[in-house]
Amino acid sequence: MALTSWKAFNFFTVSPIKTTEEPETAPPLFQDVDITSLTTGSDNLFLGTSDSKVHVVNSSFKIVCTFSTFEGGFTQGGGAITHLKQVEGTSLLVTVSEDLSSEPVLKVWALDKLEKKTGEPRCQSSLTVNNGRKQFPTSAFATTPSLTTCAVGFANGSITLIRGDLIHDRGTKQRIIFESEEPITNLCFSPPSDVVKGHRNIPGNDGGDTLYVSTTARILTLSTVGKAAGQPAKVLESHGCGVGCMTPALDFSSDERGLLREGGDIVVARDDALYFYGPNGRGACYSYDGPKQLVKVFKNYISLVSPPASRPSTAVAGGRLYGVSDTLKRLVGKAPTNSATDELFEFTKFTLLDTELKFIAHSDRVVSGVRDIFSSWGGFFVLSLDGTLYRYHEVSLQEKLDILYARNLFILAINLAQKAGVTEAKLRGIYRRYADYLYGKGDYDGSMQWYIKALGPANEGGVSTVIRKFLDTQRIHNLIEYLEELHKHDCATSDHTTLLLNCYAKLKDINKLETFIKQSPEDGLKFDVDTAIGMCRQAGYFEQAVYLAEKQQEHDIVVSIMVENLEKIGDALAYIQRLEPDPAYSNLMKYAKVFLEKSPQRTTEILVEYYTGKYVPLKEQVQDSVVPQQKEQDGGFQSYLNASLLQQLPYMGSASQSNTPTQNNVSPAKGTAQTSSPGEAGTIPLVLPKQYSPPKPRTAFSSFVDHPVEFVDFLEKILYDGESSGKLSENDRIDIYTTLFEIYLQRANASKTKDEKRKWEAKAKKIIESKEALVDTSNVLLLSHLADFKDGTTLVREKQGLRFDIFRSCCSAGDTTGALRALKKYGPEEPELYPAALAYFTSSPKVLRDVGEVELGRVLKIIDEQGLMKPLQVVQTLGSNAVATVGMVKRYLGDTIERERKEIQSNRKMIETYRQETTKKAAEISELGSKPTVFQAQRCQSCALPLDLPTVHFLCKHSFHRRCLNVADGDTLECITCGPTNQTIRTLKRSQDEAAERHDRFKMMLDAEGKDKFGVISDYFGKGVMAAPPLLD
């Protein structure tokens, strides 16, 4: 596209630079400075002059430092400074100076290090650039950011490559890497790879793998590193360019992304067009006729200087050279003089281009001509030939947008805002402006498309205003489209849903209403389901409301409509059976009473299935609905409209496209029936049922009010499954058994026949007999009392071990038969019943007659055998009344007396035996203490060898070798044969002594119930408790 067709704007403000101290009539800032080169970096401007001086200018445009590159006493470094390069982010400055009488000199200066004598910056390194001893001026210079590689181009067509450490002056190497017949006009190194990807200022990332070279006739590339170094140059274009007409496609002083996306690393300006070149050839091209003097990249703009048409161009077109000598003279400080034919109003044109959005950001005329252009301090500067410096400051984005709004260039404003990366909210504001503009022109369809694009998630786009604009009946179709998009973008409220449904009703478009309600999930329709369902229910469209709620997974609403409006209980139960466990349970319990009233058996089966953990949702084959053909036509028309809009927006990404009303997910075969291969049709995927935790059974108890038959069925099945599987918890089992016990008693009292009553009481009795631990005693007693169920009370006492209470209750009631039965049943386990029975049997003559003397004798025998009562206690019990006679207990008394007599005789014999043994032991002890003992043993009791000295004899008549005793000197000697017995005796004696000190234990044994106190005292007396304490020496 030719630049002549591009829109032109003034996105920059221009102002000449003057210091604050200078008056308004002061001469231009750099009028008296013979500038031969300049560069920027580190917030400073560096000016090189023809007399070998460098001026450092700060942001206030004051010269803060001036130093000479010519060192006194040396011939090197004199002449004009033709090239300057400041390393960004450092204090290093590179100068190239020459006087055409000798080879050029390259120096590296450290601006932060000053010489002590002169106070000027220190020269880090200096070298003479080799050109094969050919006296030609330098025409181009380039370096990498780290100064490890430099390239110097000469007017004779040669290029010298310098490698080494210029910063620390550790040696360099030079070689001529290229020679040609055309003068070298420009040199540029390829940018670092990470800069191309969007990264800046990464240490160690230097770039410079490729050197771009322009001559007056060609554009070439040279490889400087790797295996390709030293190979012949690669020609990119057979047309060259002038000095200053090639520049990198990236502004290193800015964080903008530059123009690398245009397909090249460099920008070349020729008289016919602007070209982008990369290592593989030419990229983008923009036609722009006219001579070119300078080209630079500022942020995302191309700055272009075009000389007057009457002056010779510095560029080359068609292989012809124009004005190269003048260009070289300008670079060495000699500006070309105006010819006599120059017109009075000739001027140099300065232009800033945005090649991405294809518009001219600024265009200006410089009457005095342009010496150089540069960017620094966030702005762009033009230095005229008369020394005046002009600042070009870019206006804010909002000011740019205001300019575009004033000219109704909304598409360009949208693209500009997208390029600047504004927020989605601000971008939607521009969409609304454009839509308002189209609406004012009467383009209602076009404006509606942009109103739709302006929709956002926060609904901040004046939705109500847009709706009011289209409330006219003639534009109701646009309103419907807008309301549908509101629902798609989830921006609609309940009022919007109501309005949309009313619009469908007003048009009597039932198909549209059905389409809106029955949208497939792929269409992404979102709206307030409650509002839509409420309106359908209010209008009597229950089937549509059910369908809508079902498609939106509103299961509660579906069941509610079926039960409350349609009264289809069977369909509601069938729908619940197709749900997942959680929603199925909530809906089933919500209407459980209604379901049990209308369909008790089926409802009970579903509840049993769910509460036993066996619930599996039923699957139903649902056929896909056919989308009307009209929908495809509408969707195709909308796709066409939006495609035409998106073609105007090169920056519209996927996020923006998602806001269009196009049905992007609708395939061409949307309305056709879907078929599958035979293999697919015959395969049924295995779908495992969703696991869930069954609720507690008691949560369903309240639902079975007034339905006892179903309740019993429910509880018995739940209990049976839980007992067999072990899934029921202890608390659940208690709840079920207790509830079943209560219902069984209620059913028994409500029975009309004895057999039926006996059946229910048997079930209740079985619960107590088999599972007594799971039923609370108080509940059983209370329920049994309320239902007059006496067996329940008895069973509870029996199962809880209250046998004595059962016997006592029989005695209190005068039930002798029951008392005998309880005695025979519980007597072996409860011996205490026999003394109570003895007292009861002899309480009255009638009871004794009913019992009989045989049973009385049996009781007395058991009491005597088990020692339950002392004979004296038995006599006292029988003698408390005149019921029992001596004849009845004669045998018992005789046996008792005989047994006591035998026990006395046995004790007397034992006492005599102990007395004799004690006398014998005392005599032995006395004899041992008063008479000598004769030892006649001849062999050792341990080793059985004959005794020899030393020998040890013990009073127990045992003799041992001294060595067989294994006792050290000084230890107590003890017979190893009698030692264990003696140790046992000592242990018993020690335990008795310790027991004698345990008075608390002695008292506890005396206080213990059922203990024979006389026996306890006798036992402790025998252990020495009652003995006198030993006398102290």
XYZ file of C-alpha atoms in Angstrom, residues 225-838:
614
model
C 30.590 -15.943 14.199
C 30.390 -19.687 13.834
C 31.201 -21.842 10.857
C 29.682 -19.324 8.457
C 32.258 -16.657 9.403
C 34.597 -15.908 6.519
C 32.187 -17.064 3.839
C 31.226 -14.708 0.995
C 28.577 -12.111 1.639
C 24.948 -12.980 0.943
C 23.225 -10.470 -1.315
C 19.729 -9.626 -0.109
C 18.958 -6.921 -2.670
C 20.723 -5.623 -5.763
C 19.765 -2.051 -4.869
C 21.593 -0.132 -2.176
C 20.850 2.962 -0.160
C 22.497 6.149 0.997
C 24.267 6.955 4.218
C 21.822 7.113 7.128
C 19.094 5.344 5.166
C 19.424 1.973 6.948
C 18.650 1.446 10.631
C 17.810 -1.438 12.985
C 14.096 -2.219 13.172
C 14.189 -1.822 16.945
C 14.458 1.186 19.246
C 16.938 0.039 21.896
C 16.243 3.114 24.037
C 12.555 2.169 24.412
C 10.648 -0.763 25.858
C 8.324 -0.921 22.854
C 8.413 -4.018 20.690
C 9.632 -2.099 17.649
C 9.070 -3.232 14.082
C 10.666 -6.686 14.145
C 7.293 -8.245 13.347
C 7.418 -6.671 9.884
C 9.657 -9.536 8.803
C 13.139 -8.064 9.131
C 15.912 -6.848 11.407
C 16.605 -3.615 9.533
C 14.694 -0.863 7.723
C 16.007 0.529 4.441
C 14.745 3.774 2.893
C 15.114 4.271 -0.848
C 13.549 6.798 -3.147
C 10.772 4.426 -4.206
C 9.753 2.742 -0.938
C 10.561 1.579 2.575
C 11.886 -1.967 2.867
C 12.367 -4.424 5.703
C 15.161 -6.992 5.482
C 15.979 -10.045 7.494
C 18.685 -12.704 7.244
C 16.592 -14.597 4.673
C 15.724 -11.685 2.426
C 13.252 -8.862 2.056
C 10.162 -8.624 4.241
C 7.439 -5.997 4.204
C 7.541 -3.119 1.717
C 5.692 0.238 1.715
C 5.663 2.384 -1.395
C 6.695 5.984 -0.770
C 8.171 7.990 -3.648
C 10.591 10.781 -2.984
C 14.183 11.315 -1.916
C 15.260 10.078 1.522
C 17.919 11.544 3.752
C 17.639 9.759 7.122
C 15.620 6.933 8.641
C 15.353 5.908 12.318
C 13.015 3.749 14.414
C 11.335 5.455 17.356
C 9.273 3.087 19.516
C 6.852 1.566 16.976
C 7.258 4.360 14.442
C 9.547 4.913 11.498
C 10.960 8.436 11.450
C 11.822 9.574 7.948
C 13.650 12.711 6.738
C 13.088 13.691 3.114
C 15.226 16.497 1.615
C 13.799 19.120 -0.726
C 12.953 17.841 -4.152
C 15.427 20.223 -5.791
C 18.324 18.882 -3.745
C 20.132 15.684 -4.659
C 19.005 12.614 -2.743
C 21.229 10.630 -0.472
C 19.423 7.464 -1.399
C 19.978 5.158 -4.335
C 17.248 3.958 -6.681
C 17.518 1.815 -9.709
C 21.227 1.356 -9.275
C 21.967 5.067 -9.813
C 23.895 7.086 -7.268
C 22.669 10.510 -6.270
C 24.589 12.899 -4.091
C 26.798 10.441 -2.244
C 29.612 12.935 -2.121
C 27.373 15.481 -0.436
C 26.390 12.897 2.131
C 29.986 12.092 2.915
C 30.785 15.752 3.226
C 27.905 16.190 5.664
C 29.202 13.369 7.835
C 32.655 14.939 8.110
C 31.161 18.263 9.122
C 30.840 20.106 5.836
C 27.216 20.721 5.016
C 26.413 21.172 1.335
C 25.950 24.795 0.319
C 22.727 25.965 -1.195
C 22.876 26.503 -4.931
C 21.670 29.655 -6.590
C 18.711 27.782 -8.059
C 17.218 26.917 -4.637
C 13.786 28.315 -4.231
C 12.847 30.505 -1.320
C 10.263 28.139 0.172
C 12.086 24.808 -0.207
C 11.959 22.701 2.926
C 12.968 19.341 4.380
C 10.088 17.057 5.296
C 10.050 15.054 8.524
C 7.531 12.181 8.860
C 6.617 9.611 11.551
C 4.949 6.478 10.162
C 3.036 3.651 11.825
C 3.499 0.820 9.354
C 1.482 -1.611 11.438
C -1.767 0.357 11.404
C -0.822 2.156 8.184
C -1.191 5.800 9.112
C 1.062 8.855 9.334
C 1.430 9.792 12.985
C 3.007 13.180 12.258
C 4.356 15.168 9.368
C 6.343 18.398 9.650
C 8.444 20.753 7.552
C 11.911 21.934 8.557
C 12.838 24.941 6.493
C 16.512 25.053 7.417
C 17.106 21.370 6.700
C 17.853 18.456 9.034
C 21.304 17.590 10.284
C 20.356 14.531 12.365
C 17.523 12.881 14.311
C 17.628 10.939 17.583
C 15.433 9.703 20.452
C 16.062 10.229 24.127
C 14.329 11.213 27.378
C 11.088 9.611 26.164
C 10.830 11.883 23.113
C 12.092 12.314 19.590
C 14.385 15.152 18.505
C 15.299 16.742 15.191
C 18.516 18.770 14.898
C 18.323 21.278 12.076
C 21.246 22.576 10.040
C 21.054 25.953 11.761
C 21.569 24.332 15.169
C 17.952 24.426 16.342
C 16.777 21.360 18.244
C 13.090 20.391 18.006
C 11.359 18.067 20.442
C 8.544 15.837 19.177
C 6.443 14.641 22.117
C 3.839 11.911 21.580
C 0.411 12.804 22.898
C -1.474 10.440 25.223
C -3.619 7.603 23.958
C -6.782 9.397 25.000
C -5.818 12.449 22.947
C -5.167 10.209 19.954
C -8.546 8.599 20.385
C -10.216 12.005 20.656
C -8.638 12.996 17.331
C -9.921 9.820 15.722
C -13.366 10.281 17.267
C -13.547 13.782 15.816
C -12.911 12.363 12.341
C -15.245 9.377 12.904
C -12.392 6.907 12.376
C -13.638 4.402 14.887
C -12.136 1.299 13.264
C -8.681 2.870 13.447
C -9.364 3.928 17.033
C -10.254 0.344 17.924
C -7.093 -0.985 16.304
C -4.971 1.671 17.993
C -6.453 0.868 21.396
C -5.900 -2.845 20.880
C -2.307 -2.206 19.875
C -1.783 -0.118 23.014
C -3.108 -3.010 25.130
C -5.956 -1.142 26.814
C -8.314 -2.965 29.123
C -11.344 -4.775 27.818
C -13.619 -2.315 29.594
C -12.098 0.665 27.756
C -12.152 -1.219 24.481
C -15.844 -1.928 24.917
C -16.360 1.798 25.477
C -14.937 2.439 22.011
C -17.272 -0.211 20.613
C -20.212 1.631 22.146
C -19.071 4.941 20.633
C -18.916 3.363 17.218
C -22.320 1.751 17.720
C -23.807 5.111 18.752
C -22.327 6.671 15.608
C -23.847 4.003 13.379
C -27.188 4.317 15.177
C -27.177 8.058 14.563
C -26.610 7.417 10.854
C -29.584 5.044 10.751
C -27.552 1.868 10.352
C -29.476 -0.070 12.976
C -28.235 -3.521 11.977
C -24.604 -2.412 11.985
C -24.957 -0.546 15.264
C -26.555 -3.573 16.879
C -23.532 -5.699 15.939
C -21.205 -3.280 17.728
C -23.552 -2.935 20.690
C -23.323 -6.693 21.016
C -19.535 -6.572 20.856
C -19.584 -3.955 23.636
C -21.190 -6.392 26.049
C -19.028 -7.249 29.012
C -19.223 -9.479 32.061
C -19.804 -6.554 34.433
C -22.795 -5.278 32.439
C -21.394 -1.751 32.594
C -22.153 -0.936 28.971
C -25.424 0.941 29.357
C -27.558 -2.057 28.511
C -30.760 -0.298 29.532
C -29.982 2.638 27.212
C -29.478 0.299 24.277
C -32.698 -1.534 25.023
C -34.658 1.719 25.140
C -33.311 2.684 21.713
C -34.725 -0.478 20.159
C -38.074 -0.676 21.926
C -39.819 0.431 18.773
C -41.905 -2.329 17.213
C -40.136 -1.867 13.892
C -36.802 -2.727 15.493
C -38.021 -5.531 17.736
C -35.920 -8.055 15.799
C -32.766 -6.116 16.697
C -33.940 -6.018 20.305
C -34.465 -9.777 20.324
C -30.976 -10.292 18.932
C -29.479 -8.024 21.618
C -31.404 -9.716 24.413
C -30.306 -13.143 23.164
C -26.681 -12.000 23.229
C -27.166 -10.694 26.747
C -28.174 -14.174 27.772
C -25.262 -15.748 25.906
C -22.770 -13.482 27.662
C -24.363 -14.150 31.058
C -25.193 -10.447 31.408
C -28.962 -10.794 31.465
C -31.094 -10.194 34.509
C -34.510 -11.613 35.236
C -36.060 -8.490 33.663
C -34.154 -9.121 30.435
C -35.367 -12.707 30.325
C -38.921 -11.580 30.899
C -38.619 -8.940 28.162
C -37.226 -11.468 25.684
C -39.988 -13.962 26.357
C -42.566 -11.169 26.047
C -41.064 -10.226 22.687
C -41.482 -13.797 21.508
C -45.053 -13.774 22.773
C -45.769 -10.415 21.131
C -44.612 -11.755 17.792
C -46.542 -14.959 18.466
C -43.417 -16.779 17.439
C -43.881 -20.091 19.219
C -41.008 -21.634 17.260
C -38.694 -18.896 18.479
C -39.883 -19.449 22.015
C -39.288 -23.172 21.696
C -35.875 -22.530 20.197
C -34.961 -20.198 23.041
C -36.083 -22.651 25.690
C -34.635 -25.730 24.012
C -31.204 -24.363 23.192
C -28.501 -27.023 23.245
C -25.626 -26.599 25.712
C -23.187 -26.049 22.815
C -24.959 -22.803 21.908
C -23.887 -21.320 25.213
C -27.234 -19.716 26.022
C -27.388 -18.422 29.586
C -30.380 -16.847 31.255
C -32.254 -16.695 34.517
C -33.838 -20.129 34.612
C -36.115 -19.307 37.524
C -37.577 -16.338 35.667
C -38.172 -18.326 32.478
C -39.709 -21.222 34.360
C -41.850 -18.916 36.457
C -43.194 -17.211 33.345
C -43.927 -20.531 31.631
C -45.696 -21.842 34.723
C -47.695 -18.640 35.058
C -48.761 -18.860 31.418
C -49.676 -22.511 31.735
C -46.784 -23.880 29.653
C -45.957 -26.609 32.127
C -44.396 -28.986 29.612
C -42.031 -26.255 28.401
C -41.187 -25.363 31.978
C -40.407 -29.001 32.726
C -38.232 -29.301 29.646
C -36.361 -26.093 30.433
C -35.758 -27.053 34.041
C -34.653 -30.524 33.024
C -32.170 -29.213 30.432
C -30.748 -26.796 32.985
C -30.414 -29.591 35.580
C -32.931 -27.913 37.890
C -34.232 -31.186 39.258
C -36.103 -29.634 42.173
C -38.160 -27.494 39.810
C -38.913 -30.436 37.489
C -40.262 -32.547 40.333
C -42.138 -29.576 41.761
C -43.967 -28.952 38.476
C -44.774 -32.635 37.994
C -46.191 -32.990 41.498
C -47.804 -29.613 42.140
C -48.951 -28.566 38.646
C -49.227 -31.668 36.484
C -49.974 -34.091 39.352
C -48.120 -36.828 37.515
C -46.873 -38.814 40.497
C -45.709 -41.766 38.428
C -43.721 -39.557 36.059
C -42.211 -37.712 39.006
C -41.070 -40.976 40.583
C -39.678 -42.158 37.266
C -37.780 -38.875 36.863
C -36.374 -39.131 40.389
C -35.165 -42.659 39.646
C -33.071 -41.249 36.763
C -31.278 -38.726 38.984
C -27.991 -39.078 40.754
C -28.187 -40.102 44.427
C -27.942 -36.645 46.000
C -30.670 -34.840 44.005
C -32.799 -37.967 43.989
C -32.767 -38.133 47.787
C -33.617 -34.459 48.300
C -36.582 -34.574 45.914
C -37.790 -37.931 47.175
C -37.876 -36.767 50.788
C -39.466 -33.424 49.866
C -42.575 -35.119 48.478
C -42.359 -38.461 50.312
C -45.730 -38.065 52.019
C -47.439 -37.280 48.698
C -45.759 -40.225 47.011
C -46.759 -42.596 49.848
C -50.309 -41.336 49.629
C -50.606 -41.835 45.857
C -48.212 -44.701 45.226
C -47.267 -46.347 48.548
C -45.767 -49.595 47.302
C -43.532 -48.065 44.636
C -42.413 -45.295 46.946
C -41.534 -47.769 49.675
C -39.486 -49.825 47.225
C -37.545 -46.744 46.122
C -36.897 -45.710 49.714
C -35.713 -49.201 50.646
C -33.441 -49.269 47.621
C -31.918 -45.897 48.474
C -31.503 -46.478 52.213
C -29.849 -49.853 51.649
C -27.210 -48.273 49.386
C -28.408 -50.145 46.278
C -29.783 -47.151 44.405
C -28.613 -46.954 40.776
C -29.981 -44.235 38.463
C -32.026 -45.549 35.587
C -30.872 -44.517 32.134
C -33.242 -43.309 29.449
C -32.464 -43.035 25.758
C -33.064 -39.422 24.773
C -33.157 -38.573 21.092
C -31.478 -35.387 19.938
C -33.932 -32.706 18.909
C -33.755 -31.425 15.376
C -32.632 -27.830 15.049
C -34.909 -25.843 12.732
C -33.516 -24.893 9.340
C -34.305 -21.241 10.019
C -31.774 -21.249 12.844
C -29.032 -22.299 10.446
C -29.972 -19.501 8.085
C -29.950 -16.909 10.879
C -26.641 -18.200 12.184
C -25.104 -18.069 8.703
C -26.268 -14.470 8.216
C -24.816 -13.416 11.565
C -21.555 -15.181 10.732
C -21.350 -13.165 7.521
C -21.966 -9.871 9.347
C -19.374 -10.570 12.018
C -16.802 -11.844 9.551
C -17.074 -8.563 7.656
C -16.519 -6.656 10.887
C -13.548 -8.733 12.013
C -11.750 -8.151 8.723
C -11.422 -4.500 9.702
C -9.791 -5.368 13.054
C -6.353 -6.969 12.629
C -5.868 -7.005 16.412
C -9.120 -8.757 17.246
C -7.975 -11.834 19.176
C -9.792 -14.901 20.299
C -11.081 -13.134 23.394
C -12.712 -10.444 21.295
C -14.120 -12.925 18.840
C -15.895 -14.712 21.654
C -18.053 -11.584 22.123
C -19.478 -11.729 18.614
C -23.010 -12.969 18.069
C -21.797 -15.631 15.663
C -22.691 -19.189 16.533
C -19.144 -20.429 16.104
C -19.804 -23.903 17.397
C -22.619 -24.729 14.919
C -21.386 -27.265 12.388
C -22.801 -27.502 8.817
C -24.506 -30.768 9.742
C -26.170 -29.401 12.857
C -29.669 -30.116 11.678
C -28.997 -33.618 10.365
C -29.342 -36.860 12.245
C -26.092 -38.151 13.677
C -25.130 -41.689 12.629
C -22.445 -43.960 13.945
C -20.575 -46.930 12.632
C -21.822 -50.458 13.373
C -18.974 -50.989 15.774
C -19.831 -47.869 17.706
C -23.553 -48.676 17.756
C -22.934 -52.157 19.147
C -20.634 -51.033 21.979
C -22.162 -50.152 25.331
C -19.723 -48.331 27.574
C -19.413 -49.582 31.150
C -20.637 -46.876 33.495
C -20.123 -47.609 37.174
C -22.821 -46.279 39.530
C -21.886 -43.283 41.612
C -20.991 -44.155 45.164
C -22.937 -42.473 47.951
C -23.415 -42.798 51.680
C -26.938 -43.958 52.589
C -28.646 -41.614 55.053
C -29.691 -42.636 58.505
C -32.964 -44.603 58.477
C -34.571 -42.374 61.095
C -34.638 -39.486 58.563
C -37.452 -41.310 56.769
C -39.549 -42.122 59.847
C -41.656 -38.972 59.710
C -42.652 -39.677 56.106
C -44.491 -42.851 57.089
C -47.023 -41.169 59.368
C -50.452 -42.770 58.752
C -48.760 -45.557 56.757
C -47.883 -48.215 59.371
C -47.991 -51.165 56.969
C -45.463 -49.596 54.604
C -43.442 -48.403 57.584
C -43.114 -51.951 58.945
C -42.160 -53.214 55.505
C -39.547 -50.455 55.146
C -37.991 -51.075 58.575
C -37.876 -54.855 58.241
C -36.178 -54.703 54.839
C -33.696 -52.104 55.990
C -32.947 -54.215 59.070
C -32.589 -57.431 57.100
C -30.171 -55.881 54.627
C -28.211 -54.160 57.364
C -27.891 -57.316 59.462
C -26.740 -59.393 56.496
C -24.276 -56.833 55.125
C -23.161 -55.267 58.400
C -23.555 -51.749 57.039
C -25.901 -50.480 59.721
C -24.302 -48.642 62.591
C -25.106 -49.405 66.205
C -27.233 -46.292 66.631
C -29.227 -47.033 63.474
C -29.951 -50.552 64.634
C -31.131 -49.252 68.016
C -33.451 -46.774 66.263
C -34.914 -49.461 64.000
C -35.426 -52.064 66.726
C -36.990 -49.557 69.080
C -39.323 -48.264 66.387
C -40.255 -51.763 65.276
C -40.995 -52.747 68.877
C -43.348 -49.799 69.245
C -45.118 -50.468 65.933
C -45.498 -54.181 66.733
C -47.227 -53.324 70.033
C -49.450 -50.789 68.280
C -50.403 -53.313 65.627
C -51.062 -55.916 68.330
C -53.454 -53.620 70.197
C -55.164 -52.734 66.914
C -55.578 -56.390 65.914
C -59.103 -57.741 65.650
C -58.262 -61.397 66.238
C -56.247 -63.153 68.932
C -54.069 -64.931 66.394
C -53.090 -61.674 64.786
C -52.416 -60.094 68.167
C -50.360 -63.109 69.206
C -48.343 -62.789 65.984
C -47.438 -59.119 66.595
C -46.661 -59.763 70.275
C -44.407 -62.656 69.266
C -42.481 -60.299 66.992
C -42.149 -57.759 69.763
C -41.057 -60.469 72.218
C -38.489 -61.742 69.731
C -36.890 -58.321 69.566
C -36.409 -58.251 73.325
C -35.207 -61.837 73.528
C -32.708 -61.713 70.676
C -31.495 -58.139 70.684
C -31.979 -56.971 74.217
C -28.724 -54.967 74.221
C -29.915 -52.767 71.334
C -33.171 -51.640 72.925
C -33.054 -49.159 75.742
C -34.586 -50.620 78.913
C -36.520 -47.505 79.786
C -38.070 -47.447 76.307
C -39.106 -51.084 76.490
C -40.565 -50.690 79.973
C -42.425 -47.540 78.991
C -43.799 -48.970 75.752
C -44.708 -52.254 77.436
C -46.539 -50.404 80.189
C -48.427 -48.218 77.697
C -49.376 -51.247 75.622
C -50.098 -53.444 78.692
C -47.477 -55.945 77.518
C -46.450 -57.788 80.748
C -44.112 -60.202 79.018
C -42.038 -57.273 77.971
C -41.388 -56.207 81.568
C -40.429 -59.720 82.589
C -38.127 -60.254 79.654
C -36.375 -56.969 80.263
C -35.641 -57.855 83.884
C -34.494 -61.275 82.885
C -32.222 -60.173 80.073
C -30.718 -57.436 82.186
C -29.873 -59.816 85.025
C -32.596 -58.636 87.415
C -33.488 -62.225 88.387
C -33.882 -61.445 92.080
C -36.438 -58.751 91.142
C -38.361 -61.301 89.070
C -38.467 -63.748 92.007
C -39.409 -60.989 94.422
C -42.184 -59.735 92.136
C -43.616 -63.270 92.027
C -43.444 -63.492 95.789
C -45.083 -60.093 96.153
C -47.860 -61.126 93.804
C -48.358 -64.425 95.679
C -47.476 -66.390 92.558
C -45.961 -69.450 94.201
C -45.834 -71.343 90.944
C -44.010 -68.479 89.291
C -41.660 -68.231 92.244
C -40.821 -71.959 91.990
C -40.333 -71.613 88.267
C -38.006 -68.616 88.745
C -36.096 -70.460 91.515
C -35.479 -73.483 89.352
C -34.562 -71.347 86.350
C -32.362 -68.760 88.003
C -31.258 -70.550 91.203
C -28.094 -72.132 89.763
C -26.945 -68.701 88.569
C -28.289 -66.717 91.520
C -27.585 -68.666 94.786
C -28.943 -65.737 96.806
C -32.410 -66.798 95.711
C -32.354 -69.881 97.997
C -32.243 -67.982 101.337
C -35.028 -65.725 100.002
C -36.986 -68.797 98.893
C -36.565 -70.385 102.340
